[in-house]
CSV table of C-alpha atoms (C1' of nucleotides) in Angstrom, one decimal:
chain,number,residue,atom,x,y,z
A,1,MET,CA,0.0,0.0,0.0
A,2,ALA,CA,2.3,2.7,1.2
A,3,ALA,CA,5.0,1.3,-1.0
A,4,ARG,CA,3.2,2.6,-4.1
A,5,VAL,CA,3.8,6.1,-2.9
A,6,THR,CA,7.5,5.8,-2.3
A,7,PRO,CA,9.7,8.5,-4.0
A,8,SER,CA,11.2,5.9,-6.4
A,9,THR,CA,7.9,5.7,-8.3
A,10,ARG,CA,7.8,9.4,-8.9
A,11,GLU,CA,7.0,10.7,-12.5
A,12,PRO,CA,9.8,12.6,-14.2
A,13,LEU,CA,9.6,16.3,-13.9
A,14,SER,CA,9.0,18.7,-16.8
A,15,ARG,CA,8.2,22.3,-17.4
A,16,GLU,CA,4.6,21.3,-18.4
A,17,SER,CA,3.9,19.0,-15.5
A,18,ILE,CA,5.3,21.4,-13.0
A,19,ALA,CA,3.2,24.3,-14.4
A,20,ALA,CA,0.1,22.1,-14.5
A,21,GLY,CA,0.6,21.1,-10.9
A,22,ALA,CA,1.2,24.7,-9.9
A,23,LEU,CA,-2.1,25.8,-11.6
A,24,ALA,CA,-4.0,23.1,-9.8
A,25,LEU,CA,-2.5,24.2,-6.5
A,26,ALA,CA,-3.4,27.8,-7.2
A,27,ASP,CA,-6.9,26.7,-8.0
A,28,ARG,CA,-7.2,24.8,-4.7
A,29,GLU,CA,-5.4,27.1,-2.3
A,30,GLY,CA,-4.8,30.4,-4.0
A,31,LEU,CA,-1.7,31.9,-5.6
A,32,GLU,CA,0.1,32.6,-2.4
A,33,ALA,CA,0.3,28.8,-1.8
A,34,VAL,CA,2.3,28.4,-4.9
A,35,THR,CA,5.9,28.5,-3.6
A,36,ILE,CA,9.0,26.8,-4.9
A,37,ARG,CA,9.3,24.7,-1.8
A,38,ARG,CA,5.6,23.7,-1.8
A,39,LEU,CA,5.8,22.6,-5.5
A,40,ALA,CA,9.0,20.7,-4.7
A,41,GLN,CA,7.1,18.9,-2.0
A,42,GLU,CA,4.1,18.1,-4.2
A,43,ASN,CA,6.5,16.6,-6.8
A,44,SER,CA,8.5,14.7,-4.2
A,45,VAL,CA,11.6,16.5,-5.1
A,46,THR,CA,14.1,19.0,-3.6
A,47,PRO,CA,13.3,22.7,-4.0
A,48,MET,CA,16.5,23.1,-6.1
A,49,ALA,CA,15.2,20.5,-8.6
A,50,LEU,CA,12.8,23.1,-10.0
A,51,TYR,CA,15.6,25.4,-10.9
A,52,TRP,CA,16.7,23.0,-13.6
A,53,HIS,CA,13.3,23.5,-15.3
A,54,PHE,CA,12.7,27.2,-14.5
A,55,LYS,CA,15.0,30.2,-14.2
A,56,ASP,CA,13.3,31.4,-11.1
A,57,LYS,CA,9.8,31.7,-9.5
A,58,ASP,CA,8.6,34.3,-11.9
A,59,ALA,CA,9.3,31.8,-14.7
A,60,VAL,CA,7.1,29.3,-12.9
A,61,LEU,CA,4.3,31.9,-12.8
A,62,ASP,CA,4.9,32.6,-16.6
A,63,GLY,CA,4.4,28.8,-17.0
A,64,ILE,CA,1.0,29.0,-15.2
A,65,ALA,CA,-0.1,31.9,-17.4
A,66,GLU,CA,1.0,30.0,-20.5
A,67,ARG,CA,-1.2,27.1,-19.5
A,68,LEU,CA,-4.2,29.5,-19.0
A,69,PHE,CA,-3.7,31.1,-22.4
A,70,ALA,CA,-3.3,27.7,-24.0
A,71,ASP,CA,-6.8,26.9,-22.8
A,72,VAL,CA,-8.4,29.6,-24.8
A,73,GLU,CA,-10.1,28.0,-27.8
A,74,LEU,CA,-10.2,30.8,-30.3
A,75,PRO,CA,-13.3,30.6,-32.5
A,76,GLU,CA,-13.0,30.7,-36.3
A,77,PRO,CA,-14.2,34.0,-37.8
A,78,ILE,CA,-17.7,33.5,-39.3
A,79,GLY,CA,-18.1,36.8,-41.1
A,80,LEU,CA,-20.1,38.7,-38.5
A,81,SER,CA,-19.5,42.5,-37.9
A,82,TRP,CA,-16.3,43.3,-36.1
A,83,ASP,CA,-18.0,43.9,-32.8
A,84,HIS,CA,-19.8,40.6,-32.8
A,85,GLU,CA,-16.5,38.8,-33.8
A,86,LEU,CA,-14.8,40.6,-31.0
A,87,ARG,CA,-17.5,39.4,-28.6
A,88,ARG,CA,-17.0,35.8,-29.6
A,89,VAL,CA,-13.2,36.0,-29.0
A,90,LEU,CA,-13.7,37.7,-25.6
A,91,ALA,CA,-16.3,35.0,-24.7
A,92,ALA,CA,-13.7,32.3,-25.5
A,93,VAL,CA,-11.2,33.9,-23.2
A,94,LEU,CA,-13.8,34.2,-20.5
A,95,ALA,CA,-14.7,30.5,-20.9
A,96,ALA,CA,-11.0,29.6,-20.4
A,97,VAL,CA,-10.5,31.9,-17.4
A,98,ARG,CA,-13.7,31.2,-15.4
A,99,PRO,CA,-12.5,27.9,-14.0
A,100,HIS,CA,-9.4,29.6,-12.6
A,101,PRO,CA,-10.5,32.7,-10.6
A,102,LEU,CA,-7.6,32.4,-8.1
A,103,ALA,CA,-4.9,32.2,-10.8
A,104,ALA,CA,-6.4,34.5,-13.5
A,105,GLU,CA,-4.5,37.6,-12.5
A,106,LEU,CA,-1.3,36.0,-13.8
A,107,MET,CA,-2.6,36.7,-17.4
A,108,VAL,CA,-2.3,40.4,-16.8
A,109,MET,CA,1.1,41.7,-18.1
A,110,ARG,CA,2.2,38.2,-19.2
A,111,THR,CA,0.3,38.0,-22.5
A,112,MET,CA,3.3,38.5,-24.7
A,113,ARG,CA,5.4,35.8,-23.0
A,114,SER,CA,3.8,32.8,-24.6
A,115,GLU,CA,2.8,31.6,-28.0
A,116,SER,CA,-0.9,31.3,-27.1
A,117,GLY,CA,-0.9,34.7,-25.6
A,118,LEU,CA,0.6,36.2,-28.7
A,119,VAL,CA,-1.9,34.5,-31.0
A,120,LEU,CA,-4.7,35.8,-28.9
A,121,ALA,CA,-3.3,39.3,-28.9
A,122,GLU,CA,-2.8,39.2,-32.7
A,123,ARG,CA,-6.4,38.2,-33.1
A,124,VAL,CA,-7.8,41.0,-30.9
A,125,ILE,CA,-5.5,43.7,-32.3
A,126,GLY,CA,-6.4,42.5,-35.8
A,127,ILE,CA,-10.1,42.9,-35.2
A,128,LEU,CA,-9.6,46.3,-33.8
A,129,ILE,CA,-7.3,47.6,-36.5
A,130,ALA,CA,-9.7,46.2,-39.2
A,131,ALA,CA,-12.5,48.1,-37.4
A,132,GLY,CA,-10.7,51.4,-37.9
A,133,PHE,CA,-8.7,51.7,-34.7
A,134,SER,CA,-5.2,53.2,-35.0
A,135,PRO,CA,-2.4,50.9,-33.8
A,136,ALA,CA,-2.0,53.0,-30.6
A,137,GLU,CA,-5.7,52.8,-29.9
A,138,ALA,CA,-5.9,49.1,-30.7
A,139,ALA,CA,-3.0,48.4,-28.3
A,140,GLN,CA,-4.7,50.3,-25.5
A,141,ALA,CA,-8.1,48.8,-26.1
A,142,GLY,CA,-6.8,45.3,-26.6
A,143,SER,CA,-4.8,45.4,-23.4
A,144,PHE,CA,-7.7,46.8,-21.5
A,145,LEU,CA,-10.2,44.3,-22.8
A,146,LEU,CA,-8.1,41.3,-21.8
A,147,CYS,CA,-7.5,42.8,-18.3
A,148,SER,CA,-11.2,43.4,-18.0
A,149,ILE,CA,-12.0,39.7,-18.7
A,150,VAL,CA,-9.6,38.9,-15.8
A,151,THR,CA,-11.2,41.6,-13.6
A,152,LEU,CA,-14.7,40.2,-14.3
A,153,VAL,CA,-13.6,36.7,-13.2
A,154,VAL,CA,-11.4,37.8,-10.2
A,155,THR,CA,-14.0,40.2,-8.7
A,156,GLU,CA,-17.1,38.0,-9.3
A,157,PRO,CA,-18.7,37.7,-5.8
A,158,ARG,CA,-18.0,34.1,-5.0
A,159,LYS,CA,-17.7,31.6,-2.3
A,160,ASP,CA,-14.0,31.2,-2.2
A,161,ASN,CA,-12.9,27.5,-2.0
A,162,THR,CA,-9.7,28.1,0.0
A,163,VAL,CA,-11.6,27.7,3.2
A,164,ASP,CA,-14.2,25.2,4.3
A,165,ASP,CA,-17.9,25.8,4.1
A,166,GLU,CA,-18.7,26.8,7.7
A,167,THR,CA,-15.7,29.1,8.0
A,168,TRP,CA,-16.9,30.9,4.8
A,169,ASP,CA,-20.5,31.0,6.1
A,170,ASP,CA,-19.3,32.7,9.2
A,171,HIS,CA,-17.2,35.1,7.2
A,172,TYR,CA,-20.1,35.8,4.9
A,173,ARG,CA,-22.6,36.5,7.7
A,174,ALA,CA,-20.1,38.7,9.5
A,175,LYS,CA,-19.3,40.8,6.4
A,176,ARG,CA,-22.9,41.1,5.4
A,177,ALA,CA,-24.0,42.1,8.9
A,178,GLU,CA,-21.2,44.7,8.9
A,179,LEU,CA,-22.3,46.2,5.6
A,180,GLU,CA,-25.9,46.2,6.6
A,181,SER,CA,-25.2,48.0,9.8
A,182,LEU,CA,-24.1,51.0,7.9
A,183,SER,CA,-25.9,54.3,8.6
A,184,PRO,CA,-29.0,54.2,6.3
A,185,LYS,CA,-28.9,58.0,6.2
A,186,LYS,CA,-25.3,58.2,5.0
A,187,TYR,CA,-25.2,55.1,2.8
A,188,PRO,CA,-28.8,54.4,1.5
A,189,ASN,CA,-27.8,53.2,-2.0
A,190,LEU,CA,-24.9,51.1,-0.7
A,191,LEU,CA,-27.3,49.4,1.7
A,192,ALA,CA,-29.8,48.7,-1.1
A,193,ALA,CA,-27.0,47.0,-3.1
A,194,ALA,CA,-25.2,45.5,-0.2
A,195,GLU,CA,-26.0,41.8,-0.7
A,196,PHE,CA,-24.9,42.0,-4.4
A,197,PHE,CA,-21.3,42.7,-3.4
A,198,MET,CA,-21.2,39.3,-1.7
A,199,TYR,CA,-23.5,37.2,-3.8
A,200,CYS,CA,-24.1,36.8,-7.5
A,201,PRO,CA,-27.7,36.1,-8.4
A,202,SER,CA,-26.9,34.7,-11.8
A,203,GLU,CA,-23.4,34.0,-13.1
A,204,ASP,CA,-24.6,33.9,-16.7
A,205,ASP,CA,-26.3,37.3,-16.3
A,206,TYR,CA,-23.2,38.7,-14.7
A,207,TYR,CA,-20.9,37.6,-17.5
A,208,ASP,CA,-23.3,38.6,-20.2
A,209,ARG,CA,-23.6,42.1,-18.8
A,210,GLY,CA,-19.8,42.2,-18.5
A,211,LEU,CA,-19.3,41.3,-22.2
A,212,ASP,CA,-22.1,43.8,-23.2
A,213,PHE,CA,-20.2,46.5,-21.3
A,214,LEU,CA,-16.9,45.8,-22.9
A,215,ILE,CA,-18.4,45.7,-26.4
A,216,SER,CA,-20.4,48.9,-25.8
A,217,GLY,CA,-17.3,50.6,-24.5
A,218,THR,CA,-15.2,49.5,-27.5
A,219,VAL,CA,-17.8,50.6,-30.0
A,220,GLY,CA,-18.1,53.8,-28.1
A,221,VAL,CA,-14.5,54.8,-28.4
A,222,ARG,CA,-14.1,54.0,-32.1
A,223,THR,CA,-13.6,57.1,-34.3
A,224,PRO,CA,-14.3,55.8,-37.8
B,1,MET,CA,26.1,65.0,12.4
B,2,ALA,CA,25.5,61.3,12.9
B,3,ALA,CA,24.0,62.2,16.3
B,4,ARG,CA,20.9,63.7,14.6
B,5,VAL,CA,20.0,60.3,13.3
B,6,THR,CA,20.2,58.4,16.5
B,7,PRO,CA,17.2,56.2,17.4
B,8,SER,CA,16.4,58.4,20.4
B,9,THR,CA,15.2,61.3,18.1
B,10,ARG,CA,12.6,59.0,16.4
B,11,GLU,CA,9.1,60.3,15.8
B,12,PRO,CA,6.4,58.4,17.7
B,13,LEU,CA,4.7,55.7,15.6
B,14,SER,CA,1.0,55.8,14.6
B,15,ARG,CA,-1.3,54.0,12.2
B,16,GLU,CA,-1.3,57.0,9.9
B,17,SER,CA,2.4,57.6,9.8
B,18,ILE,CA,3.2,53.9,9.3
B,19,ALA,CA,0.6,53.7,6.4
B,20,ALA,CA,2.0,56.9,4.8
B,21,GLY,CA,5.5,55.6,5.0
B,22,ALA,CA,4.4,52.3,3.6
B,23,LEU,CA,2.7,54.0,0.6
B,24,ALA,CA,5.8,56.1,0.0
B,25,LEU,CA,7.9,52.9,0.0
B,26,ALA,CA,5.5,51.2,-2.4
B,27,ASP,CA,5.7,54.2,-4.7
B,28,ARG,CA,9.5,54.1,-4.7
B,29,GLU,CA,10.2,50.3,-4.8
B,30,GLY,CA,7.0,48.5,-5.5
B,31,LEU,CA,4.6,46.6,-3.2
B,32,GLU,CA,6.8,43.6,-2.7
B,33,ALA,CA,9.3,45.9,-0.9
B,34,VAL,CA,6.6,46.6,1.7
B,35,THR,CA,7.4,44.1,4.4
B,36,ILE,CA,6.9,44.3,8.1
B,37,ARG,CA,10.6,44.1,8.7
B,38,ARG,CA,11.4,46.8,6.2
B,39,LEU,CA,8.8,49.2,7.6
B,40,ALA,CA,10.2,48.5,11.1
B,41,GLN,CA,13.7,49.4,9.8
B,42,GLU,CA,12.5,52.6,8.1
B,43,ASN,CA,10.8,53.6,11.4
B,44,SER,CA,13.9,52.7,13.5
B,45,VAL,CA,11.9,50.2,15.4
B,46,THR,CA,11.6,46.5,16.0
B,47,PRO,CA,9.4,44.5,13.6
B,48,MET,CA,7.1,43.6,16.5
B,49,ALA,CA,6.4,47.2,17.3
B,50,LEU,CA,4.2,47.4,14.2
B,51,TYR,CA,1.9,44.7,15.7
B,52,TRP,CA,0.8,47.2,18.3
B,53,HIS,CA,-0.6,49.4,15.6
B,54,PHE,CA,-1.8,46.8,13.1
B,55,LYS,CA,-3.3,43.3,13.6
B,56,ASP,CA,-1.2,41.8,10.8
B,57,LYS,CA,0.4,42.7,7.5
B,58,ASP,CA,-2.9,42.7,5.7
B,59,ALA,CA,-4.1,45.4,8.0
B,60,VAL,CA,-1.1,47.5,7.0
B,61,LEU,CA,-2.1,47.0,3.3
B,62,ASP,CA,-5.6,48.1,4.3
B,63,GLY,CA,-4.0,51.2,5.8
B,64,ILE,CA,-2.3,52.0,2.5
B,65,ALA,CA,-5.6,51.5,0.6
B,66,GLU,CA,-7.3,53.8,3.1
B,67,ARG,CA,-4.8,56.5,2.3
B,68,LEU,CA,-5.4,56.1,-1.4
B,69,PHE,CA,-9.1,56.4,-1.1
B,70,ALA,CA,-8.7,59.4,1.2
B,71,ASP,CA,-6.9,61.2,-1.6
B,72,VAL,CA,-10.0,61.1,-3.8
B,73,GLU,CA,-11.5,64.6,-3.9
B,74,LEU,CA,-15.1,63.9,-4.8
B,75,PRO,CA,-16.6,66.7,-6.9
B,76,GLU,CA,-19.9,68.3,-5.8
B,77,PRO,CA,-22.7,67.4,-8.2
B,78,ILE,CA,-23.4,70.2,-10.6
B,79,GLY,CA,-26.6,69.0,-12.2
B,80,LEU,CA,-25.3,67.4,-15.3
B,81,SER,CA,-26.8,64.2,-16.8
B,82,TRP,CA,-25.9,61.1,-14.8
B,83,ASP,CA,-23.3,59.9,-17.3
B,84,HIS,CA,-21.4,63.2,-17.1
B,85,GLU,CA,-21.6,63.3,-13.3
B,86,LEU,CA,-20.3,59.7,-13.3
B,87,ARG,CA,-17.4,60.7,-15.5
B,88,ARG,CA,-16.5,63.6,-13.1
B,89,VAL,CA,-16.4,61.1,-10.2
B,90,LEU,CA,-14.3,58.6,-12.1
B,91,ALA,CA,-11.9,61.4,-13.2
B,92,ALA,CA,-11.5,62.3,-9.5
B,93,VAL,CA,-10.6,58.7,-8.6
B,94,LEU,CA,-8.2,58.6,-11.5
B,95,ALA,CA,-6.5,61.8,-10.4
B,96,ALA,CA,-6.0,60.3,-7.0
B,97,VAL,CA,-4.7,57.0,-8.2
B,98,ARG,CA,-2.3,58.1,-11.0
B,99,PRO,CA,0.5,59.2,-8.7
B,100,HIS,CA,0.5,55.6,-7.2
B,101,PRO,CA,0.8,53.1,-10.0
B,102,LEU,CA,2.7,50.6,-7.9
B,103,ALA,CA,0.2,50.6,-5.0
B,104,ALA,CA,-3.1,51.1,-6.8
B,105,GLU,CA,-4.0,47.4,-7.0
B,106,LEU,CA,-4.6,47.5,-3.2
B,107,MET,CA,-7.8,49.5,-3.9
B,108,VAL,CA,-9.4,46.4,-5.5
B,109,MET,CA,-11.3,44.4,-3.0
B,110,ARG,CA,-10.6,46.8,-0.2
B,111,THR,CA,-13.1,49.6,-1.0
B,112,MET,CA,-15.5,48.7,1.8
B,113,ARG,CA,-12.9,48.6,4.5
B,114,SER,CA,-12.5,52.4,4.9
B,115,GLU,CA,-14.7,55.4,5.4
B,116,SER,CA,-13.4,57.1,2.3
B,117,GLY,CA,-14.0,54.0,0.2
B,118,LEU,CA,-17.5,53.6,1.5
B,119,VAL,CA,-18.3,57.3,0.7
B,120,LEU,CA,-16.9,56.8,-2.9
B,121,ALA,CA,-18.9,53.6,-3.4
B,122,GLU,CA,-22.1,55.2,-2.1
B,123,ARG,CA,-21.7,58.1,-4.5
B,124,VAL,CA,-21.1,55.8,-7.6
B,125,ILE,CA,-23.9,53.4,-6.7
B,126,GLY,CA,-26.2,56.3,-6.0
B,127,ILE,CA,-25.5,57.7,-9.5
B,128,LEU,CA,-26.2,54.3,-11.1
B,129,ILE,CA,-29.4,53.6,-9.2
B,130,ALA,CA,-30.7,57.1,-10.0
B,131,ALA,CA,-29.9,56.4,-13.6
B,132,GLY,CA,-32.2,53.3,-13.6
B,133,PHE,CA,-29.8,50.5,-12.7
B,134,SER,CA,-31.2,47.8,-10.4
B,135,PRO,CA,-29.2,47.4,-7.1
B,136,ALA,CA,-27.6,44.2,-8.5
B,137,GLU,CA,-26.6,45.9,-11.8
B,138,ALA,CA,-25.4,48.9,-9.9
B,139,ALA,CA,-23.2,46.8,-7.6
B,140,GLN,CA,-21.6,45.0,-10.6
B,141,ALA,CA,-21.1,48.1,-12.7
B,142,GLY,CA,-19.8,50.1,-9.7
B,143,SER,CA,-17.3,47.5,-8.7
B,144,PHE,CA,-16.2,47.0,-12.3
B,145,LEU,CA,-15.7,50.8,-12.9
B,146,LEU,CA,-13.5,51.2,-9.8
B,147,CYS,CA,-11.4,48.2,-10.8
B,148,SER,CA,-11.1,49.6,-14.3
B,149,ILE,CA,-9.7,52.9,-13.1
B,150,VAL,CA,-7.0,50.9,-11.3
B,151,THR,CA,-6.4,48.7,-14.4
B,152,LEU,CA,-5.9,51.8,-16.5
B,153,VAL,CA,-3.3,53.2,-14.1
B,154,VAL,CA,-1.6,49.9,-13.4
B,155,THR,CA,-1.3,48.8,-17.1
B,156,GLU,CA,-0.4,52.2,-18.6
B,157,PRO,CA,2.9,51.5,-20.5
B,158,ARG,CA,5.4,53.3,-18.3
B,159,LYS,CA,9.0,53.6,-17.4
B,160,ASP,CA,9.0,51.9,-14.0
B,161,ASN,CA,10.9,53.8,-11.4
B,162,THR,CA,12.0,50.8,-9.4
B,163,VAL,CA,15.2,50.4,-11.5
B,164,ASP,CA,17.6,53.0,-12.7
B,165,ASP,CA,17.4,54.6,-16.2
B,166,GLU,CA,20.1,52.6,-18.0
B,167,THR,CA,18.8,49.3,-16.7
B,168,TRP,CA,15.3,50.2,-17.9
B,169,ASP,CA,16.6,51.4,-21.3
B,170,ASP,CA,18.3,48.0,-21.7
B,171,HIS,CA,15.2,46.2,-20.7
B,172,TYR,CA,13.1,48.4,-23.0
B,173,ARG,CA,15.3,47.9,-26.0
B,174,ALA,CA,15.5,44.1,-25.4
B,175,LYS,CA,11.7,43.8,-25.0
B,176,ARG,CA,11.0,45.9,-28.1
B,177,ALA,CA,13.5,44.0,-30.2
B,178,GLU,CA,11.9,40.8,-29.1
B,179,LEU,CA,8.4,42.0,-30.0
B,180,GLU,CA,9.6,43.4,-33.3
B,181,SER,CA,11.4,40.1,-34.2
B,182,LEU,CA,8.0,38.3,-34.4
B,183,SER,CA,7.1,36.7,-37.6
B,184,PRO,CA,5.4,39.4,-39.8
B,185,LYS,CA,3.4,36.8,-41.5
B,186,LYS,CA,2.0,35.4,-38.3
B,187,TYR,CA,1.7,38.6,-36.2
B,188,PRO,CA,1.2,41.5,-38.7
B,189,ASN,CA,-1.1,43.5,-36.5
B,190,LEU,CA,0.8,42.9,-33.3
B,191,LEU,CA,3.9,44.2,-35.0
B,192,ALA,CA,2.1,47.3,-36.2
B,193,ALA,CA,1.1,48.0,-32.6
B,194,ALA,CA,4.2,46.7,-30.9
B,195,GLU,CA,5.7,50.0,-29.8
B,196,PHE,CA,2.4,51.1,-28.1
B,197,PHE,CA,2.6,48.2,-25.7
B,198,MET,CA,5.7,49.7,-24.2
B,199,TYR,CA,5.3,53.4,-24.7
B,200,CYS,CA,2.4,55.8,-24.2
B,201,PRO,CA,2.4,58.6,-26.8
B,202,SER,CA,0.1,60.8,-24.7
B,203,GLU,CA,-0.9,60.1,-21.1
B,204,ASP,CA,-3.8,62.5,-21.3
B,205,ASP,CA,-5.2,60.9,-24.5
B,206,TYR,CA,-4.7,57.5,-22.9
B,207,TYR,CA,-6.8,58.4,-19.8
B,208,ASP,CA,-9.4,60.4,-21.8
B,209,ARG,CA,-10.0,57.3,-24.0
B,210,GLY,CA,-10.1,55.1,-20.9
B,211,LEU,CA,-12.8,57.3,-19.3
B,212,ASP,CA,-14.7,57.5,-22.7
B,213,PHE,CA,-14.7,53.7,-22.8
B,214,LEU,CA,-16.0,53.3,-19.3
B,215,ILE,CA,-18.8,55.8,-19.8
B,216,SER,CA,-19.8,54.3,-23.1
B,217,GLY,CA,-19.8,50.9,-21.6
B,218,THR,CA,-22.0,52.0,-18.7
B,219,VAL,CA,-24.4,53.8,-20.9
B,220,GLY,CA,-24.5,50.8,-23.2
B,221,VAL,CA,-25.6,48.3,-20.5
B,222,ARG,CA,-28.3,50.5,-19.0
B,223,THR,CA,-31.8,49.1,-19.6
B,224,PRO,CA,-34.1,52.1,-18.9
C,1,DA,C1',20.9,15.9,-18.2
C,2,DC,C1',18.9,16.0,-14.0
C,3,DC,C1',18.8,16.2,-9.2
C,4,DT,C1',20.6,16.6,-4.1
C,5,DG,C1',22.5,19.1,0.3
C,6,DA,C1',24.0,22.7,2.9
C,7,DA,C1',23.9,27.4,3.5
C,8,DC,C1',22.4,32.4,3.3
C,9,DA,C1',19.6,36.2,3.7
C,10,DC,C1',15.3,37.1,3.9
C,11,DC,C1',9.9,36.6,5.4
C,12,DG,C1',5.4,37.0,9.0
C,13,DT,C1',4.2,35.9,13.5
C,14,DT,C1',3.8,34.1,18.5
C,15,DC,C1',4.9,34.5,23.1
C,16,DA,C1',7.0,36.4,27.1
C,17,DA,C1',9.0,40.3,28.8
C,18,DG,C1',10.3,45.0,29.7
C,19,DT,C1',9.1,50.3,30.8
D,1,DA,C1',0.2,52.1,26.4
D,2,DC,C1',3.9,51.1,23.7
D,3,DC,C1',8.0,48.7,22.5
D,4,DT,C1',11.9,44.9,22.7
D,5,DG,C1',14.1,40.1,22.2
D,6,DA,C1',14.4,35.5,21.2
D,7,DA,C1',12.4,32.0,18.7
D,8,DC,C1',9.7,29.4,15.0
D,9,DA,C1',8.3,28.0,10.7
D,10,DC,C1',8.5,29.5,6.6
D,11,DC,C1',10.5,31.9,1.9
D,12,DG,C1',13.7,32.3,-2.8
D,13,DT,C1',18.1,31.5,-4.3
D,14,DT,C1',23.4,30.5,-4.7
D,15,DC,C1',27.0,27.4,-5.0
D,16,DA,C1',29.2,23.1,-5.0
D,17,DA,C1',28.5,18.4,-5.5
D,18,DG,C1',26.6,14.0,-6.9
D,19,DT,C1',25.0,10.4,-10.7
DNA sequence: ACCTGAACACCGTTCAAGT
DNA sequence: ACCTGAACACCGTTCAAGT
């Protein structure tokens, strides 16, 4: 029984397997749990072993981001108007990012460091330039749109899975009680909306509205 | 000379002075330089001294965020349409955040933990609800708008001040050469926009377009 | 090529103690 | 009330060495 778990049966390390394990760990316990030493332990290996496969910890994080970008299944263009094509691309990014709310922030500022990220960026910038954006405008809008997808996922009010259910219930009740104890005279609107900062009535509505917002914004800043 | 710097002449600690010093440190060297031990050193005090004023490190970060929100000078309403009033408020947030690109991310998820943050949120949610947004829609849009201001500031292509000029010049040239060596067949649009991922032609244009985007997006998702 | 082992300079935090 | 001192369990990383 226990013999099956001895170090001698360990799988060989690789950039990909380490990155995949790191992403899984981030999904389970959050990004701050992803440390060199912890990853070494999970791979039944010495911390220094990881430095053979990655230059430093930042390169490991690049590896996680790379895996996230690789999960984006870019849709083939089907001849819709540019704003509808853009929405399909953003929806594909969203679909890839949603399962990884605790790791998603790594995609910000790391887009150009992986093949998949570059392909995605080329696609978005291409749509924007074809729509009449200048290169400078397209670069800004493209960067902002990708960050916004990450923002939507990261800030979606959710039951975080890094703690057990009762702990989170306590935390939730405490936070909500705190918000709802605010002065009704000073914060009437905040009180009316209080519950929606902690709880999302419909995830699909939330993300549909998010995409609507981004497309409206993009259309709105175009100067054709 | 050296006598003037002896520990005995040290100013008394306080929540506010520690938070202000922490923000200044983050501005100079980035958030990862803000450690309990470093702050202790800068205040000529033992690390443990900080635990009298703050519960833990997260509370110190709350303190920094609090200072950032306190810098927002909310404009008085002047009877414009709701979207123009919203733009004035977002512009005020932007003005407060722009000087602190390396610390700005702390404002995300910490809005409700300080008086100034609550006042800002009440104002934004108030505008949205008055414009016809439901409480749930207003909560989502309000959260997203604030995060977006932070995103604009954090992702603005800039010469980061955590390293000296030549180091950054080298880094800049290397990055740009890397981007511009991409296959023109595979990444034509990315190449056309390459320089604008690293360099901002006009900060004012950049932020004007950012605010335009956010207002267009908000107007676009309203269902009156 | 791939991994180990010992060491270094850092972290945040607890606990008991000083004034 | 406000701060110190020693200690603990962590970090990332360098350098030399093993197979």
